[in-house]
Amino acid sequence: GAVVSQHPSRVICKSGTSVKIECRSLDFQATTMFWYRQFPKQSLMLMATSNEGSKATYEQGVEKDKFLINHASLTLSTLTVTSAHPEDSSFYICSARDRRSGGFGETQYFGPGTRLLVL
Amino acid sequence: QKEVEQDPGPLSVPEGAIVSLNCTYSNSAFQYFMWYRQYSRKGPELLMYTYSSGNKEDGRFTAQVDKSSKYISLFIRDSQPSDSATYLCAMNAGNNRKLIWGLGTSLAVNP
């Protein structure tokens, strides 16, 4: 159980284009999903918290107009990198929190990540 | 001072060794503690989850939390080359607050 999928796994695009990344919880409902960015040999950097049916909460320093997040259902959240530039190249990972109550309510289950390369 | 401190390593051990991975933290409100394993170019995988102080065992893995010292540990017994990965600790104070992450410790288990 607690499987999170992410698509695409890898994308290469030209500078100035927009890229959409999908995150799905396959076998549970996720009221909250998270989007992280990770640079090589570094830890996870939280970009935003996404709650189903409401606007995402962005971390300080993350441009909300640059990184558009939509959490349309209990199993799907999308991250769109708008007008991508080479400095946006990174590993983007989503995670989802199982809505069921109980001791595991604070844990997050991660997708496999999306590697974005902007040329 | 960071809220969560974790030695990035790298840590290299022979196969079969007992591995000890640790994190310290400064926020006494933290109650939920997790260990994740991340293989290269993959998303993190939840290994262990502990609430408050105490020990938890799952197969070759044991998680310990000492809230009085603000110190958590992950022990891996009979380590295998397949355990080679980065291990990240994460924690929060509950109430759906965001997780605070350690830097991750890179572990290599040599055959």
PDB file of C-alpha atoms in Angstrom:
ATOM      1  CA  GLY A   1       0.000   0.000   0.000  1.00  0.00           C
ATOM      2  CA  ALA A   2       0.810   3.749   0.038  1.00  0.00           C
ATOM      3  CA  VAL A   3       2.061   3.986  -3.521  1.00  0.00           C
ATOM      4  CA  VAL A   4       2.656   7.350  -5.147  1.00  0.00           C
ATOM      5  CA  SER A   5       3.336   7.658  -8.846  1.00  0.00           C
ATOM      6  CA  GLN A   6       4.891  10.572 -10.655  1.00  0.00           C
ATOM      7  CA  HIS A   7       4.912  11.350 -14.358  1.00  0.00           C
ATOM      8  CA  PRO A   8       7.006  11.947 -16.331  1.00  0.00           C
ATOM      9  CA  SER A   9      10.118  10.445 -14.786  1.00  0.00           C
ATOM     10  CA  ARG A  10      12.371  12.546 -16.951  1.00  0.00           C
ATOM     11  CA  VAL A  11      11.835  15.534 -19.183  1.00  0.00           C
ATOM     12  CA  ILE A  12      14.116  17.618 -21.342  1.00  0.00           C
ATOM     13  CA  CYS A  13      12.756  20.885 -22.651  1.00  0.00           C
ATOM     14  CA  LYS A  14      13.861  24.107 -24.244  1.00  0.00           C
ATOM     15  CA  SER A  15      14.185  27.296 -22.281  1.00  0.00           C
ATOM     16  CA  GLY A  16      10.931  29.242 -22.181  1.00  0.00           C
ATOM     17  CA  THR A  17       8.591  26.282 -22.361  1.00  0.00           C
ATOM     18  CA  SER A  18       6.294  25.075 -19.577  1.00  0.00           C
ATOM     19  CA  VAL A  19       6.461  21.623 -18.078  1.00  0.00           C
ATOM     20  CA  LYS A  20       3.718  19.832 -16.147  1.00  0.00           C
ATOM     21  CA  ILE A  21       4.484  17.098 -13.629  1.00  0.00           C
ATOM     22  CA  GLU A  22       1.736  14.850 -12.257  1.00  0.00           C
ATOM     23  CA  CYS A  23       1.661  13.233  -8.847  1.00  0.00           C
ATOM     24  CA  ARG A  24      -0.895  10.553  -8.022  1.00  0.00           C
ATOM     25  CA  SER A  25      -1.646   8.548  -4.905  1.00  0.00           C
ATOM     26  CA  LEU A  26      -2.608   5.135  -6.283  1.00  0.00           C
ATOM     27  CA  ASP A  27      -4.086   3.263  -3.346  1.00  0.00           C
ATOM     28  CA  PHE A  28      -5.019   5.915  -0.823  1.00  0.00           C
ATOM     29  CA  GLN A  29      -6.584   9.327  -0.627  1.00  0.00           C
ATOM     30  CA  ALA A  30      -4.305  12.230   0.049  1.00  0.00           C
ATOM     31  CA  THR A  31      -5.764  15.437   1.381  1.00  0.00           C
ATOM     32  CA  THR A  32      -2.281  16.899   1.461  1.00  0.00           C
ATOM     33  CA  MET A  33       0.487  16.594  -1.085  1.00  0.00           C
ATOM     34  CA  PHE A  34       3.924  18.157  -0.999  1.00  0.00           C
ATOM     35  CA  TRP A  35       6.327  19.236  -3.707  1.00  0.00           C
ATOM     36  CA  TYR A  36      10.043  19.108  -3.091  1.00  0.00           C
ATOM     37  CA  ARG A  37      13.102  20.017  -5.065  1.00  0.00           C
ATOM     38  CA  GLN A  38      16.414  18.282  -4.599  1.00  0.00           C
ATOM     39  CA  PHE A  39      19.830  19.267  -5.905  1.00  0.00           C
ATOM     40  CA  PRO A  40      22.615  16.692  -6.245  1.00  0.00           C
ATOM     41  CA  LYS A  41      23.962  15.462  -2.914  1.00  0.00           C
ATOM     42  CA  GLN A  42      21.602  17.747  -1.006  1.00  0.00           C
ATOM     43  CA  SER A  43      18.570  17.145   1.126  1.00  0.00           C
ATOM     44  CA  LEU A  44      14.983  17.762   0.179  1.00  0.00           C
ATOM     45  CA  MET A  45      13.816  21.337  -0.105  1.00  0.00           C
ATOM     46  CA  LEU A  46      10.095  21.808   0.429  1.00  0.00           C
ATOM     47  CA  MET A  47       8.614  24.055  -2.234  1.00  0.00           C
ATOM     48  CA  ALA A  48       4.930  24.007  -1.398  1.00  0.00           C
ATOM     49  CA  THR A  49       2.158  22.212   0.423  1.00  0.00           C
ATOM     50  CA  SER A  50      -0.928  21.406  -1.570  1.00  0.00           C
ATOM     51  CA  ASN A  51      -4.322  20.748  -0.021  1.00  0.00           C
ATOM     52  CA  GLU A  52      -7.158  19.304  -2.053  1.00  0.00           C
ATOM     53  CA  GLY A  53      -9.586  21.966  -3.164  1.00  0.00           C
ATOM     54  CA  SER A  54      -7.613  24.933  -1.895  1.00  0.00           C
ATOM     55  CA  LYS A  55      -4.651  27.062  -2.897  1.00  0.00           C
ATOM     56  CA  ALA A  56      -1.177  25.764  -2.283  1.00  0.00           C
ATOM     57  CA  THR A  57       0.996  27.195   0.464  1.00  0.00           C
ATOM     58  CA  TYR A  58       4.411  28.139  -0.847  1.00  0.00           C
ATOM     59  CA  GLU A  59       7.622  28.211   1.143  1.00  0.00           C
ATOM     60  CA  GLN A  60       9.545  31.423   1.441  1.00  0.00           C
ATOM     61  CA  GLY A  61      11.540  32.185  -1.673  1.00  0.00           C
ATOM     62  CA  VAL A  62       9.489  29.974  -3.985  1.00  0.00           C
ATOM     63  CA  GLU A  63       7.774  31.901  -6.767  1.00  0.00           C
ATOM     64  CA  LYS A  64       4.124  30.901  -6.913  1.00  0.00           C
ATOM     65  CA  ASP A  65       3.737  32.298 -10.437  1.00  0.00           C
ATOM     66  CA  LYS A  66       6.700  30.250 -11.558  1.00  0.00           C
ATOM     67  CA  PHE A  67       5.654  26.983  -9.963  1.00  0.00           C
ATOM     68  CA  LEU A  68       1.913  26.516 -10.380  1.00  0.00           C
ATOM     69  CA  ILE A  69       0.361  23.835  -8.227  1.00  0.00           C
ATOM     70  CA  ASN A  70      -3.095  22.359  -8.651  1.00  0.00           C
ATOM     71  CA  HIS A  71      -4.579  19.752  -6.331  1.00  0.00           C
ATOM     72  CA  ALA A  72      -7.803  18.956  -8.122  1.00  0.00           C
ATOM     73  CA  SER A  73      -8.705  15.699  -6.419  1.00  0.00           C
ATOM     74  CA  LEU A  74      -7.808  13.514  -3.477  1.00  0.00           C
ATOM     75  CA  THR A  75      -5.455  11.498  -5.652  1.00  0.00           C
ATOM     76  CA  LEU A  76      -3.900  14.009  -8.044  1.00  0.00           C
ATOM     77  CA  SER A  77      -1.708  17.075  -7.734  1.00  0.00           C
ATOM     78  CA  THR A  78       0.178  18.768 -10.564  1.00  0.00           C
ATOM     79  CA  LEU A  79       3.192  21.056 -10.616  1.00  0.00           C
ATOM     80  CA  THR A  80       3.692  23.242 -13.669  1.00  0.00           C
ATOM     81  CA  VAL A  81       7.045  24.906 -14.144  1.00  0.00           C
ATOM     82  CA  THR A  82       6.217  27.930 -16.279  1.00  0.00           C
ATOM     83  CA  SER A  83       8.680  29.488 -18.694  1.00  0.00           C
ATOM     84  CA  ALA A  84      11.378  27.101 -17.580  1.00  0.00           C
ATOM     85  CA  HIS A  85      15.005  28.214 -17.565  1.00  0.00           C
ATOM     86  CA  PRO A  86      18.229  26.240 -17.126  1.00  0.00           C
ATOM     87  CA  GLU A  87      18.391  27.153 -13.434  1.00  0.00           C
ATOM     88  CA  ASP A  88      15.085  25.306 -12.958  1.00  0.00           C
ATOM     89  CA  SER A  89      16.824  22.058 -13.881  1.00  0.00           C
ATOM     90  CA  SER A  90      16.541  19.821 -10.855  1.00  0.00           C
ATOM     91  CA  PHE A  91      14.992  16.680  -9.380  1.00  0.00           C
ATOM     92  CA  TYR A  92      11.374  17.334  -8.406  1.00  0.00           C
ATOM     93  CA  ILE A  93       9.705  14.938  -5.985  1.00  0.00           C
ATOM     94  CA  CYS A  94       6.150  14.854  -4.739  1.00  0.00           C
ATOM     95  CA  SER A  95       4.855  13.209  -1.606  1.00  0.00           C
ATOM     96  CA  ALA A  96       1.425  12.536  -0.210  1.00  0.00           C
ATOM     97  CA  ARG A  97       0.046  12.234   3.274  1.00  0.00           C
ATOM     98  CA  ASP A  98      -2.503   9.500   3.857  1.00  0.00           C
ATOM     99  CA  ARG A  99      -5.722  11.089   5.062  1.00  0.00           C
ATOM    100  CA  ARG A 100      -6.482   8.230   7.421  1.00  0.00           C
ATOM    101  CA  SER A 101      -6.130   9.207  11.038  1.00  0.00           C
ATOM    102  CA  GLY A 102      -3.863   7.474  13.447  1.00  0.00           C
ATOM    103  CA  GLY A 103      -0.206   7.212  14.171  1.00  0.00           C
ATOM    104  CA  PHE A 104       0.857   7.208  10.562  1.00  0.00           C
ATOM    105  CA  GLY A 105      -0.955  10.443   9.851  1.00  0.00           C
ATOM    106  CA  GLU A 106       2.249  12.471   9.902  1.00  0.00           C
ATOM    107  CA  THR A 107       4.226  10.325   7.493  1.00  0.00           C
ATOM    108  CA  GLN A 108       4.678  11.123   3.843  1.00  0.00           C
ATOM    109  CA  TYR A 109       4.928   8.698   0.937  1.00  0.00           C
ATOM    110  CA  PHE A 110       7.059   9.763  -1.964  1.00  0.00           C
ATOM    111  CA  GLY A 111       6.849   9.452  -5.693  1.00  0.00           C
ATOM    112  CA  PRO A 112       9.872   8.311  -7.706  1.00  0.00           C
ATOM    113  CA  GLY A 113      10.749  11.858  -8.761  1.00  0.00           C
ATOM    114  CA  THR A 114      10.987  13.755 -12.038  1.00  0.00           C
ATOM    115  CA  ARG A 115      14.297  14.837 -13.427  1.00  0.00           C
ATOM    116  CA  LEU A 116      13.929  18.094 -15.339  1.00  0.00           C
ATOM    117  CA  LEU A 117      16.614  19.365 -17.669  1.00  0.00           C
ATOM    118  CA  VAL A 118      16.086  22.738 -19.302  1.00  0.00           C
ATOM    119  CA  LEU A 119      18.353  23.473 -22.224  1.00  0.00           C
TER     120      LEU A 119
ATOM    121  CA  GLN B   1      21.804  26.339  14.304  1.00  0.00           C
ATOM    122  CA  LYS B   2      19.730  24.076  12.099  1.00  0.00           C
ATOM    123  CA  GLU B   3      16.660  22.483  13.625  1.00  0.00           C
ATOM    124  CA  VAL B   4      17.887  19.045  12.588  1.00  0.00           C
ATOM    125  CA  GLU B   5      21.533  18.055  12.324  1.00  0.00           C
ATOM    126  CA  GLN B   6      22.708  14.969  10.481  1.00  0.00           C
ATOM    127  CA  ASP B   7      26.263  14.059   9.521  1.00  0.00           C
ATOM    128  CA  PRO B   8      26.304  13.650   5.720  1.00  0.00           C
ATOM    129  CA  GLY B   9      29.140  11.126   5.830  1.00  0.00           C
ATOM    130  CA  PRO B  10      29.994   9.306   3.663  1.00  0.00           C
ATOM    131  CA  LEU B  11      29.961   6.238   5.853  1.00  0.00           C
ATOM    132  CA  SER B  12      31.592   3.082   4.519  1.00  0.00           C
ATOM    133  CA  VAL B  13      31.251  -0.278   6.256  1.00  0.00           C
ATOM    134  CA  PRO B  14      31.944  -3.926   5.374  1.00  0.00           C
ATOM    135  CA  GLU B  15      29.076  -6.259   4.665  1.00  0.00           C
ATOM    136  CA  GLY B  16      27.606  -7.711   7.848  1.00  0.00           C
ATOM    137  CA  ALA B  17      28.534  -4.744  10.031  1.00  0.00           C
ATOM    138  CA  ILE B  18      26.120  -2.986  12.367  1.00  0.00           C
ATOM    139  CA  VAL B  19      25.443   0.519  11.126  1.00  0.00           C
ATOM    140  CA  SER B  20      24.470   3.378  13.393  1.00  0.00           C
ATOM    141  CA  LEU B  21      22.959   6.515  11.879  1.00  0.00           C
ATOM    142  CA  ASN B  22      22.018   9.514  13.990  1.00  0.00           C
ATOM    143  CA  CYS B  23      20.284  12.865  14.037  1.00  0.00           C
ATOM    144  CA  THR B  24      20.056  15.532  16.672  1.00  0.00           C
ATOM    145  CA  TYR B  25      17.415  18.203  16.884  1.00  0.00           C
ATOM    146  CA  SER B  26      16.749  21.373  18.800  1.00  0.00           C
ATOM    147  CA  ASN B  27      12.955  21.701  18.870  1.00  0.00           C
ATOM    148  CA  SER B  28      11.566  19.995  21.959  1.00  0.00           C
ATOM    149  CA  ALA B  29       8.074  20.064  20.390  1.00  0.00           C
ATOM    150  CA  PHE B  30       9.002  17.393  17.846  1.00  0.00           C
ATOM    151  CA  GLN B  31       7.087  14.181  18.527  1.00  0.00           C
ATOM    152  CA  TYR B  32       7.016  12.302  15.227  1.00  0.00           C
ATOM    153  CA  PHE B  33      10.258  10.870  13.898  1.00  0.00           C
ATOM    154  CA  MET B  34      10.881   9.123  10.610  1.00  0.00           C
ATOM    155  CA  TRP B  35      13.715   7.535   8.739  1.00  0.00           C
ATOM    156  CA  TYR B  36      13.713   7.435   4.957  1.00  0.00           C
ATOM    157  CA  ARG B  37      16.041   5.629   2.591  1.00  0.00           C
ATOM    158  CA  GLN B  38      16.821   7.174  -0.762  1.00  0.00           C
ATOM    159  CA  TYR B  39      18.596   5.379  -3.560  1.00  0.00           C
ATOM    160  CA  SER B  40      20.353   7.441  -6.185  1.00  0.00           C
ATOM    161  CA  ARG B  41      17.928   9.185  -8.553  1.00  0.00           C
ATOM    162  CA  LYS B  42      14.883   7.806  -6.728  1.00  0.00           C
ATOM    163  CA  GLY B  43      12.298   9.214  -4.341  1.00  0.00           C
ATOM    164  CA  PRO B  44      12.716   8.588  -0.587  1.00  0.00           C
ATOM    165  CA  GLU B  45      11.181   5.421   0.854  1.00  0.00           C
ATOM    166  CA  LEU B  46       9.759   5.369   4.382  1.00  0.00           C
ATOM    167  CA  LEU B  47      11.692   2.913   6.553  1.00  0.00           C
ATOM    168  CA  MET B  48      10.707   3.571  10.127  1.00  0.00           C
ATOM    169  CA  TYR B  49       8.224   5.752  11.948  1.00  0.00           C
ATOM    170  CA  THR B  50       8.289   6.456  15.686  1.00  0.00           C
ATOM    171  CA  TYR B  51       6.082   8.543  17.896  1.00  0.00           C
ATOM    172  CA  SER B  52       7.661  10.086  21.008  1.00  0.00           C
ATOM    173  CA  SER B  53      10.449   8.260  22.834  1.00  0.00           C
ATOM    174  CA  GLY B  54      11.341   4.604  22.697  1.00  0.00           C
ATOM    175  CA  ASN B  55      12.513   1.882  20.386  1.00  0.00           C
ATOM    176  CA  LYS B  56      10.941   0.306  17.362  1.00  0.00           C
ATOM    177  CA  GLU B  57      12.211  -2.733  15.536  1.00  0.00           C
ATOM    178  CA  ASP B  58      11.421  -3.967  12.032  1.00  0.00           C
ATOM    179  CA  GLY B  59      13.538  -6.797  10.731  1.00  0.00           C
ATOM    180  CA  ARG B  60      17.151  -5.672  10.573  1.00  0.00           C
ATOM    181  CA  PHE B  61      16.227  -2.071  11.380  1.00  0.00           C
ATOM    182  CA  THR B  62      15.833  -0.520  14.828  1.00  0.00           C
ATOM    183  CA  ALA B  63      14.835   3.087  15.422  1.00  0.00           C
ATOM    184  CA  GLN B  64      15.493   4.761  18.754  1.00  0.00           C
ATOM    185  CA  VAL B  65      14.286   8.103  20.024  1.00  0.00           C
ATOM    186  CA  ASP B  66      15.670   9.799  23.111  1.00  0.00           C
ATOM    187  CA  LYS B  67      13.659  12.966  23.580  1.00  0.00           C
ATOM    188  CA  SER B  68      15.546  13.967  26.722  1.00  0.00           C
ATOM    189  CA  SER B  69      18.735  14.195  24.671  1.00  0.00           C
ATOM    190  CA  LYS B  70      16.970  15.260  21.450  1.00  0.00           C
ATOM    191  CA  TYR B  71      18.713  12.425  19.683  1.00  0.00           C
ATOM    192  CA  ILE B  72      17.413   9.780  17.309  1.00  0.00           C
ATOM    193  CA  SER B  73      19.167   6.760  15.852  1.00  0.00           C
ATOM    194  CA  LEU B  74      18.678   4.149  13.196  1.00  0.00           C
ATOM    195  CA  PHE B  75      20.537   0.855  13.539  1.00  0.00           C
ATOM    196  CA  ILE B  76      20.972  -1.568  10.679  1.00  0.00           C
ATOM    197  CA  ARG B  77      22.038  -5.092  11.620  1.00  0.00           C
ATOM    198  CA  ASP B  78      23.807  -7.481   9.261  1.00  0.00           C
ATOM    199  CA  SER B  79      24.203  -4.729   6.686  1.00  0.00           C
ATOM    200  CA  GLN B  80      24.005  -5.704   3.039  1.00  0.00           C
ATOM    201  CA  PRO B  81      25.342  -4.049  -0.132  1.00  0.00           C
ATOM    202  CA  SER B  82      21.713  -3.363  -1.038  1.00  0.00           C
ATOM    203  CA  ASP B  83      21.537  -1.082   2.019  1.00  0.00           C
ATOM    204  CA  SER B  84      23.898   1.328   0.264  1.00  0.00           C
ATOM    205  CA  ALA B  85      21.862   4.513  -0.034  1.00  0.00           C
ATOM    206  CA  THR B  86      21.310   7.882   1.591  1.00  0.00           C
ATOM    207  CA  TYR B  87      19.383   7.790   4.859  1.00  0.00           C
ATOM    208  CA  LEU B  88      17.382  10.844   5.812  1.00  0.00           C
ATOM    209  CA  CYS B  89      15.802  11.598   9.143  1.00  0.00           C
ATOM    210  CA  ALA B  90      12.670  13.722   9.299  1.00  0.00           C
ATOM    211  CA  MET B  91      10.493  14.935  12.127  1.00  0.00           C
ATOM    212  CA  ASN B  92       7.726  17.312  13.116  1.00  0.00           C
ATOM    213  CA  ALA B  93       5.577  18.395  15.989  1.00  0.00           C
ATOM    214  CA  GLY B  94       2.387  16.867  14.626  1.00  0.00           C
ATOM    215  CA  ASN B  95      -0.832  18.639  13.691  1.00  0.00           C
ATOM    216  CA  ASN B  96       0.032  18.313  10.008  1.00  0.00           C
ATOM    217  CA  ARG B  97       3.025  20.584  10.283  1.00  0.00           C
ATOM    218  CA  LYS B  98       5.665  20.216   7.610  1.00  0.00           C
ATOM    219  CA  LEU B  99       8.468  17.747   8.097  1.00  0.00           C
ATOM    220  CA  ILE B 100      11.895  19.068   8.998  1.00  0.00           C
ATOM    221  CA  TRP B 101      14.613  17.111   7.238  1.00  0.00           C
ATOM    222  CA  GLY B 102      18.188  16.200   8.004  1.00  0.00           C
ATOM    223  CA  LEU B 103      20.784  16.497   5.260  1.00  0.00           C
ATOM    224  CA  GLY B 104      20.976  12.733   4.851  1.00  0.00           C
ATOM    225  CA  THR B 105      23.858  10.331   5.510  1.00  0.00           C
ATOM    226  CA  SER B 106      25.393   8.536   2.560  1.00  0.00           C
ATOM    227  CA  LEU B 107      26.075   4.881   3.404  1.00  0.00           C
ATOM    228  CA  ALA B 108      28.135   2.416   1.399  1.00  0.00           C
ATOM    229  CA  VAL B 109      28.159  -1.258   2.413  1.00  0.00           C
ATOM    230  CA  ASN B 110      31.069  -3.008   0.783  1.00  0.00           C
ATOM    231  CA  PRO B 111      30.893  -6.715  -0.140  1.00  0.00           C
TER     232      PRO B 111
END
